[in-house]
Coordinates of C-alpha atoms in Angstrom, one line a residue:
Chain A
M236 CA 2.7 -34.8 1.3
I237 CA 5.4 -32.1 1.7
I238 CA 4.2 -28.6 2.3
K239 CA 6.6 -25.6 2.1
V240 CA 5.8 -22.1 3.5
L241 CA 7.9 -19.6 1.5
G242 CA 8.7 -16.3 3.1
S243 CA 11.4 -14.5 5.0
G244 CA 9.9 -14.5 8.5
C245 CA 7.3 -11.8 7.8
A246 CA 4.1 -11.6 10.0
N247 CA 2.0 -12.9 7.1
C248 CA 4.4 -15.9 6.6
Q249 CA 3.6 -16.9 10.2
N250 CA -0.1 -16.4 9.7
L251 CA 0.1 -18.6 6.6
E252 CA 1.9 -21.3 8.5
R253 CA -0.6 -21.1 11.4
N254 CA -3.5 -21.4 9.0
T255 CA -1.9 -24.3 7.2
R256 CA -1.4 -26.2 10.4
E257 CA -5.0 -25.6 11.4
A258 CA -6.2 -26.7 8.0
L259 CA -4.1 -29.9 8.4
A260 CA -5.6 -30.6 11.8
Q261 CA -9.2 -30.0 10.4
T262 CA -8.8 -32.2 7.4
G263 CA -6.8 -34.9 9.3
L264 CA -4.2 -35.1 6.5
E265 CA -0.6 -36.1 7.1
A266 CA 2.1 -33.7 5.9
T267 CA 5.4 -32.3 6.9
I268 CA 5.7 -28.5 6.9
E269 CA 9.0 -26.9 5.9
K270 CA 9.8 -23.2 6.2
V271 CA 11.8 -21.7 3.4
T272 CA 13.3 -18.4 4.4
D273 CA 16.4 -18.2 2.2
Y274 CA 15.8 -15.9 -0.8
P275 CA 17.7 -17.9 -3.4
A276 CA 15.7 -21.0 -2.3
I277 CA 12.4 -19.0 -2.4
M278 CA 13.2 -17.7 -5.9
R279 CA 13.6 -21.2 -7.2
Y280 CA 9.8 -21.3 -7.3
N281 CA 9.8 -18.1 -9.3
I282 CA 7.4 -16.2 -7.1
M283 CA 7.6 -12.4 -6.6
R284 CA 5.1 -12.1 -3.7
T285 CA 5.5 -13.6 -0.3
P286 CA 4.2 -15.5 1.6
A287 CA 3.7 -18.5 -0.7
L288 CA 2.5 -22.0 -0.1
V289 CA 4.0 -25.0 -2.0
I290 CA 2.3 -28.4 -1.9
D291 CA 4.4 -31.2 -3.3
E292 CA 6.6 -28.7 -5.3
K293 CA 3.6 -27.0 -6.8
V294 CA 3.0 -23.3 -5.9
V295 CA -0.7 -23.0 -4.9
V296 CA -0.8 -19.7 -3.1
K297 CA 1.3 -16.6 -3.4
G298 CA 1.2 -13.1 -2.0
R299 CA -1.7 -13.6 0.4
V300 CA -2.9 -15.6 3.4
P301 CA -6.0 -17.6 2.5
T302 CA -8.5 -18.6 5.2
V303 CA -8.2 -22.0 7.0
A304 CA -11.2 -23.3 5.0
A305 CA -9.6 -22.2 1.7
I306 CA -6.3 -23.9 2.5
A307 CA -8.2 -27.1 3.6
E308 CA -9.8 -27.1 0.1
L309 CA -6.3 -26.8 -1.5
L310 CA -5.0 -29.6 0.6
T311 CA -7.8 -32.0 -0.2
A312 CA -7.5 -31.1 -3.9
A313 CA -3.8 -31.9 -3.8
T314 CA -4.3 -35.4 -2.3
S315 CA -7.1 -36.5 -4.7
Chain B
M125 CA -14.1 -13.1 6.1
R126 CA -15.8 -15.9 4.2
V127 CA -17.7 -13.7 1.9
L128 CA -17.4 -16.2 -1.0
E129 CA -20.0 -18.5 0.4
R130 CA -22.5 -15.7 0.6
I131 CA -21.8 -14.2 -2.8
P132 CA -24.7 -15.1 -5.2
T133 CA -23.6 -17.3 -8.1
S134 CA -25.9 -15.7 -10.7
T135 CA -24.7 -12.5 -12.4
R136 CA -28.0 -10.9 -11.5
G137 CA -27.6 -11.8 -7.9
Q138 CA -24.0 -10.4 -7.9
V139 CA -25.1 -7.1 -9.4
L140 CA -27.9 -6.8 -6.8
A141 CA -25.5 -7.6 -4.0
L142 CA -23.0 -5.0 -5.2
A143 CA -25.8 -2.4 -5.6
G144 CA -27.1 -3.1 -2.1
A145 CA -23.6 -2.8 -0.6
G146 CA -23.1 0.4 -2.6
S147 CA -26.3 2.0 -1.4
A148 CA -25.6 1.1 2.2
W149 CA -22.2 2.8 1.8
V150 CA -23.7 6.0 0.3
G151 CA -26.3 6.0 3.1
A152 CA -23.7 5.7 5.8
Y153 CA -21.5 8.4 4.3
W154 CA -24.5 10.8 4.1
V155 CA -25.7 10.0 7.7
N156 CA -22.2 10.6 9.0
G157 CA -22.5 14.3 8.0
W158 CA -25.1 15.2 10.6
L159 CA -25.0 12.3 13.0
W160 CA -22.2 13.7 15.2
D161 CA -23.8 17.2 15.4
W162 CA -26.9 15.5 16.7
V163 CA -25.1 13.2 19.1
L164 CA -22.7 15.9 20.5
H165 CA -24.9 18.9 20.5
D166 CA -28.4 17.6 21.1
V167 CA -28.0 14.3 22.9
A168 CA -24.8 15.0 24.9
G169 CA -25.7 18.7 25.2
L170 CA -22.1 20.0 24.6
D171 CA -21.4 23.6 23.6
P172 CA -21.0 23.6 19.8
Q173 CA -18.5 26.5 20.1
A174 CA -16.2 24.9 22.6
R175 CA -12.8 23.8 21.4
L176 CA -13.2 20.3 22.9
T177 CA -16.5 19.8 21.2
E178 CA -15.1 20.9 17.9
A179 CA -12.1 18.6 18.2
L180 CA -14.2 15.7 19.3
R181 CA -16.6 16.2 16.4
F182 CA -13.6 16.4 14.0
F183 CA -12.2 13.2 15.4
L184 CA -15.5 11.2 15.3
Y185 CA -16.6 12.6 11.9
D186 CA -13.3 12.1 10.3
T187 CA -12.7 8.6 11.7
V188 CA -16.0 7.4 10.2
K189 CA -15.5 9.3 7.0
I190 CA -12.0 8.1 6.3
A191 CA -12.9 4.5 7.3
L192 CA -15.8 4.6 4.8
L193 CA -13.7 6.1 2.1
L194 CA -11.0 3.5 2.7
V195 CA -13.5 0.6 2.5
G196 CA -14.9 1.9 -0.8
I197 CA -11.5 2.7 -2.3
I198 CA -9.7 -0.4 -1.3
F199 CA -12.5 -2.6 -2.5
V200 CA -12.9 -1.0 -5.9
I201 CA -9.1 -0.8 -6.5
T202 CA -8.5 -4.4 -5.4
V203 CA -11.2 -5.7 -7.8
L204 CA -9.8 -3.6 -10.6
R205 CA -6.2 -4.6 -9.9
S206 CA -7.0 -8.2 -9.8
Y207 CA -6.8 -8.0 -13.6
M208 CA -3.2 -7.0 -13.3
S209 CA -0.4 -9.0 -11.8
I210 CA 3.3 -8.5 -11.1
E211 CA 4.1 -11.5 -13.4
R212 CA 2.5 -9.6 -16.3
T213 CA 4.3 -6.4 -15.3
R214 CA 7.7 -8.3 -15.4
A215 CA 6.9 -9.8 -18.8
M216 CA 6.1 -6.3 -20.1
L217 CA 9.3 -4.9 -18.8
G218 CA 11.5 -7.8 -20.0
G219 CA 13.9 -6.7 -22.8
K220 CA 13.0 -3.0 -22.4
R221 CA 16.0 -0.7 -22.5
E222 CA 16.7 2.1 -20.0
G223 CA 14.7 5.2 -20.7
V224 CA 11.6 3.6 -22.2
G225 CA 11.9 1.0 -19.6
N226 CA 12.0 3.5 -16.7
V227 CA 8.9 5.3 -18.0
L228 CA 7.0 2.0 -18.4
A229 CA 8.2 0.7 -15.0
A230 CA 7.1 3.8 -13.2
G231 CA 3.7 3.7 -14.8
L232 CA 3.2 0.0 -14.1
G233 CA 4.4 0.6 -10.5
V234 CA 1.3 2.7 -10.0
I235 CA -1.2 0.1 -11.2
T236 CA 0.4 -3.3 -10.3
P237 CA -0.9 -4.8 -7.1
F238 CA 2.2 -4.8 -4.9
C239 CA 3.1 -4.5 -1.3
S240 CA 6.5 -3.2 -0.4
C241 CA 6.8 -6.1 2.0
S242 CA 7.5 -8.2 -1.2
A243 CA 10.2 -5.7 -2.4
V244 CA 13.0 -8.3 -2.1
P245 CA 11.5 -11.2 -4.0
A246 CA 10.2 -8.7 -6.6
F247 CA 13.7 -7.2 -7.0
I248 CA 15.3 -10.6 -7.4
G249 CA 12.6 -11.8 -9.7
F250 CA 12.9 -8.7 -12.0
V251 CA 16.7 -8.6 -12.1
A252 CA 17.1 -12.4 -12.5
A253 CA 14.7 -12.2 -15.5
G254 CA 16.9 -9.6 -17.1
V255 CA 15.1 -6.3 -16.3
P256 CA 17.8 -3.6 -15.8
I257 CA 18.5 -2.5 -12.2
G258 CA 17.5 1.1 -12.9
V259 CA 14.2 0.0 -14.5
T260 CA 13.6 -2.3 -11.5
L261 CA 14.2 0.6 -9.1
S262 CA 11.8 2.9 -11.0
F263 CA 9.1 0.3 -10.4
L264 CA 10.1 -0.1 -6.7
I265 CA 10.1 3.7 -6.2
A266 CA 6.8 4.4 -8.0
S267 CA 4.9 1.6 -6.3
P268 CA 4.8 2.9 -2.7
M269 CA 5.1 6.6 -3.6
V270 CA 2.1 6.8 -5.9
N271 CA -0.2 4.9 -3.6
E272 CA -3.6 3.9 -4.8
I273 CA -5.2 4.7 -1.4
A274 CA -3.6 8.1 -1.4
I275 CA -5.0 8.7 -4.9
G276 CA -8.5 7.8 -3.8
L277 CA -8.4 10.0 -0.7
L278 CA -6.8 13.0 -2.4
L279 CA -9.4 12.8 -5.1
T280 CA -12.3 12.9 -2.6
L281 CA -10.7 15.4 -0.2
F282 CA -8.8 17.8 -2.5
G283 CA -10.2 17.2 -6.1
W284 CA -8.7 16.0 -9.3
K285 CA -6.1 18.8 -9.8
V286 CA -4.1 18.1 -6.7
T287 CA -4.5 14.3 -7.4
A288 CA -3.1 14.7 -10.9
I289 CA -0.2 16.7 -9.6
Y290 CA 0.5 14.0 -7.0
V291 CA 0.4 11.2 -9.6
A292 CA 2.4 13.0 -12.2
S293 CA 5.2 14.2 -9.9
G294 CA 5.4 10.8 -8.2
V295 CA 5.8 9.0 -11.5
L296 CA 8.3 11.6 -12.7
I297 CA 10.5 11.2 -9.6
A298 CA 10.4 7.4 -10.1
I299 CA 11.4 7.7 -13.7
V300 CA 14.3 10.1 -13.1
A301 CA 15.5 8.5 -9.9
G302 CA 15.6 5.0 -11.5
W303 CA 17.3 6.4 -14.6
V304 CA 20.0 8.2 -12.6
L305 CA 20.7 5.2 -10.4
G306 CA 21.0 3.0 -13.5
R307 CA 23.4 5.6 -15.1
I308 CA 25.7 5.7 -12.1
G309 CA 26.2 2.0 -12.3
A310 CA 24.0 0.7 -9.5
Q311 CA 24.6 -2.9 -10.4
R312 CA 28.0 -2.6 -8.7
W313 CA 26.2 -2.3 -5.4
V314 CA 23.8 -5.1 -5.7
E315 CA 24.5 -8.2 -3.6
P316 CA 26.2 -10.8 -6.0
F317 CA 23.8 -13.6 -5.0
V318 CA 21.0 -11.8 -6.9
F319 CA 22.8 -12.3 -10.2
Q320 CA 23.5 -15.9 -9.4
T321 CA 19.9 -16.7 -8.6
T322 CA 18.2 -18.8 -11.2
L323 CA 14.5 -18.7 -11.4
G324 CA 13.1 -22.2 -11.5
G325 CA 9.7 -23.6 -12.1
E326 CA 7.0 -22.3 -14.4
V327 CA 5.6 -18.8 -14.0
I328 CA 2.1 -19.1 -12.6
D329 CA -0.1 -16.0 -13.2
S330 CA -2.2 -16.2 -10.1
T331 CA -4.8 -13.7 -11.2
A332 CA -5.6 -14.7 -14.8
A333 CA -8.2 -17.3 -14.2
L334 CA -10.2 -15.9 -11.4
T335 CA -14.0 -15.7 -11.5
F336 CA -15.8 -12.4 -10.8
A337 CA -17.0 -13.8 -7.4
E338 CA -13.4 -14.6 -6.5
R339 CA -12.4 -11.1 -7.4
I340 CA -15.1 -9.7 -5.1
Q341 CA -13.9 -12.0 -2.4
M342 CA -10.4 -10.7 -2.8
G343 CA -11.6 -7.1 -2.6
A344 CA -13.5 -7.9 0.7
E345 CA -10.5 -9.7 2.2
E346 CA -8.2 -6.9 1.3
V347 CA -10.4 -4.3 3.0
V348 CA -10.3 -6.3 6.2
T349 CA -6.6 -7.0 6.0
I350 CA -5.6 -3.4 5.3
L351 CA -8.0 -1.8 7.9
R352 CA -6.7 -4.3 10.5
K353 CA -3.2 -3.3 9.7
I354 CA -3.5 0.5 9.5
W355 CA -6.2 1.4 12.1
P356 CA -3.7 2.5 14.8
Y357 CA -2.0 4.8 12.3
L358 CA -5.4 6.1 11.2
L359 CA -6.5 6.9 14.8
V360 CA -3.2 8.6 15.7
G361 CA -3.3 10.6 12.5
I362 CA -6.9 11.7 13.0
G363 CA -6.2 12.4 16.7
L364 CA -3.3 14.6 15.8
G365 CA -5.5 16.3 13.2
A366 CA -8.2 16.9 15.8
V367 CA -5.7 18.5 18.2
V368 CA -4.2 20.7 15.5
H369 CA -7.8 21.5 14.3
G370 CA -8.9 22.5 17.8
W371 CA -6.0 24.1 19.5
V372 CA -3.2 25.2 17.2
P373 CA -3.7 28.8 15.9
T374 CA -3.8 29.2 12.2
D375 CA -0.8 31.5 12.0
F376 CA 1.4 29.0 13.9
F377 CA 2.2 26.8 10.9
T378 CA 2.1 29.5 8.3
S379 CA 4.7 31.5 10.1
Y380 CA 7.1 28.5 10.5
A381 CA 6.4 26.5 7.3
G382 CA 4.2 28.7 5.2
A383 CA 4.8 29.8 1.6
G384 CA 7.0 32.7 2.9
N385 CA 9.5 30.3 4.5
A386 CA 12.2 29.2 2.1
F387 CA 13.0 26.2 4.2
G388 CA 9.4 25.0 4.6
V389 CA 9.7 22.1 2.2
L390 CA 13.1 21.0 3.5
V391 CA 11.7 21.0 7.1
A392 CA 8.6 19.0 6.0
V393 CA 10.7 16.4 4.1
A394 CA 13.2 16.1 7.0
M395 CA 10.2 15.5 9.4
G396 CA 8.5 13.1 7.0
I397 CA 11.4 10.7 6.4
P398 CA 11.7 9.2 10.0
L399 CA 7.9 9.2 10.4
Y400 CA 6.6 5.8 9.4
S401 CA 2.9 5.8 8.5
N402 CA 0.9 5.2 5.5
A403 CA -1.1 7.4 3.1
A404 CA -4.3 6.7 4.9
G405 CA -2.9 7.6 8.3
I406 CA -1.3 10.8 7.1
M407 CA -4.2 12.2 5.1
P408 CA -6.3 13.6 8.0
L409 CA -3.3 15.5 9.2
V410 CA -2.5 16.8 5.7
Q411 CA -6.1 17.9 5.4
T412 CA -6.0 19.8 8.7
L413 CA -2.6 21.4 7.9
Y414 CA -4.0 22.5 4.6
D415 CA -7.0 24.1 6.3
K416 CA -4.4 25.9 8.6
G417 CA -2.9 27.5 5.5
L418 CA 0.1 25.3 4.7
P419 CA 0.9 25.3 0.9
M420 CA 0.0 22.1 -1.0
G421 CA 3.5 21.6 -2.4
T422 CA 4.9 21.4 1.1
L423 CA 2.2 19.0 2.1
L424 CA 2.6 16.7 -0.9
A425 CA 6.4 16.6 -0.2
F426 CA 5.7 15.7 3.4
M427 CA 3.3 13.0 2.4
M428 CA 5.7 11.5 -0.2
A429 CA 8.6 11.5 2.3
V430 CA 6.5 9.6 4.8
V431 CA 5.2 6.9 2.5
A432 CA 8.1 6.6 0.0
L433 CA 11.1 6.6 2.3
S434 CA 10.6 4.3 5.2
L435 CA 13.1 2.6 7.5
P436 CA 11.4 -0.9 7.5
E437 CA 11.6 -1.0 3.7
M438 CA 15.2 0.1 3.7
I439 CA 16.1 -2.7 6.1
L440 CA 14.3 -5.2 3.9
L441 CA 16.1 -3.9 0.8
R442 CA 19.5 -4.1 2.6
R443 CA 19.3 -7.9 1.9
V444 CA 19.8 -7.2 -1.8
L445 CA 21.3 -3.7 -2.0
R446 CA 24.7 -2.5 -0.6
P447 CA 24.6 0.5 1.7
Q448 CA 26.1 2.7 -1.0
L449 CA 23.1 2.0 -3.3
L450 CA 20.6 2.4 -0.4
G451 CA 22.1 5.8 0.4
A452 CA 22.0 6.8 -3.3
Y453 CA 18.4 5.6 -3.5
A454 CA 17.3 7.6 -0.4
G455 CA 19.3 10.6 -1.6
V456 CA 17.9 10.7 -5.2
V457 CA 14.3 10.1 -4.1
G458 CA 14.7 12.7 -1.3
V459 CA 16.0 15.4 -3.6
G460 CA 13.2 14.6 -6.1
I461 CA 10.6 15.0 -3.4
V462 CA 12.1 18.3 -2.2
A463 CA 12.1 19.6 -5.9
V464 CA 8.5 18.6 -6.3
G465 CA 7.5 20.5 -3.2
Y466 CA 9.2 23.7 -4.3
L467 CA 7.9 23.4 -7.8
F468 CA 4.3 23.1 -6.8
N469 CA 4.5 25.7 -4.2
A470 CA 5.7 28.0 -6.9
L471 CA 3.1 26.8 -9.5
L472 CA 0.1 26.7 -7.1
A473 CA 0.8 30.0 -5.4

């Protein structure tokens, strides 16, 4: 599983990355986390609100920071 | 934070839960009115006439009152706004010409859920989808300037007339500023990579398929997020308000920035631009200054300058806009705010 955190280094982008890492640790899933901070690269996902979370090239979260539990749900949904 | 697990799944349960929360809110708001008189005068035995007691009462009462108002306003607005999304706004603006587009963009800027921290992706997303630069700028100007929290607070503190003036003038500034910037050829000063950006992937409208329970959850989360972010501004703003309320004589401000002073609005805007706060933090101070006799036009101009022109947003926008356009943007918006200040000082006098 490849997870991308989209956002240009804002505080919420760091919160999203931290929550995602925690959710990964909780669920015990294996994934690589990439940070995408370059605007043209971010816009390739056609989002207009940062931060955003992309799991295997699919945008699952944009413009907010979900709780660890909510991200864990998204992660398990993506693997099944 | 995890309200969702506690939100009842039945419609009846949800209505009851909302009614319960609403009654608790009304009760707390009502109790706040006499609670501090009782605590300060009866329990602590402070002299009700003393300046320190008055300032302290102002601080405690206003902190609780503004916090309660914010909780209610943010919750209701977030739930309502969850039916709108920036993707829908962009789709509505696509293919609109300047003029009509500016008017529509400014109006949508007021109701679309949007944080100026996302100004850059929104700018690229609009422009790359073919929305004209001037129309995009109308949206970006209206969005922070006509702030939904400010609308809610103005409505409760000053009534509908001042609120209507605030909304109408903010929208007008956004329309005119965006149109002027489009006319003077703003696209020359946009960083070229914006035009080369291709939007990939499908557009996902994140808010279309939400259940009502999820919208309530979003509202509750937003209340926590915003209060956590703005409480320092809020306390500083109310603290300043308390000091002004208790110690600054009424004629101090009126003699320097009152209706009689021709430069009052200019001074207020010049002071407001470098100040970085938000509508919620500035409102207690605005209320105190109004009580001290400052004219409403000057105060609206001050508030707009604080929330609409901020250095952090300028630094963000520098990624996509050249300095010339940033300067023109600040200039046009600043002139608009000053004009609104003088206009309403004249109209409301």
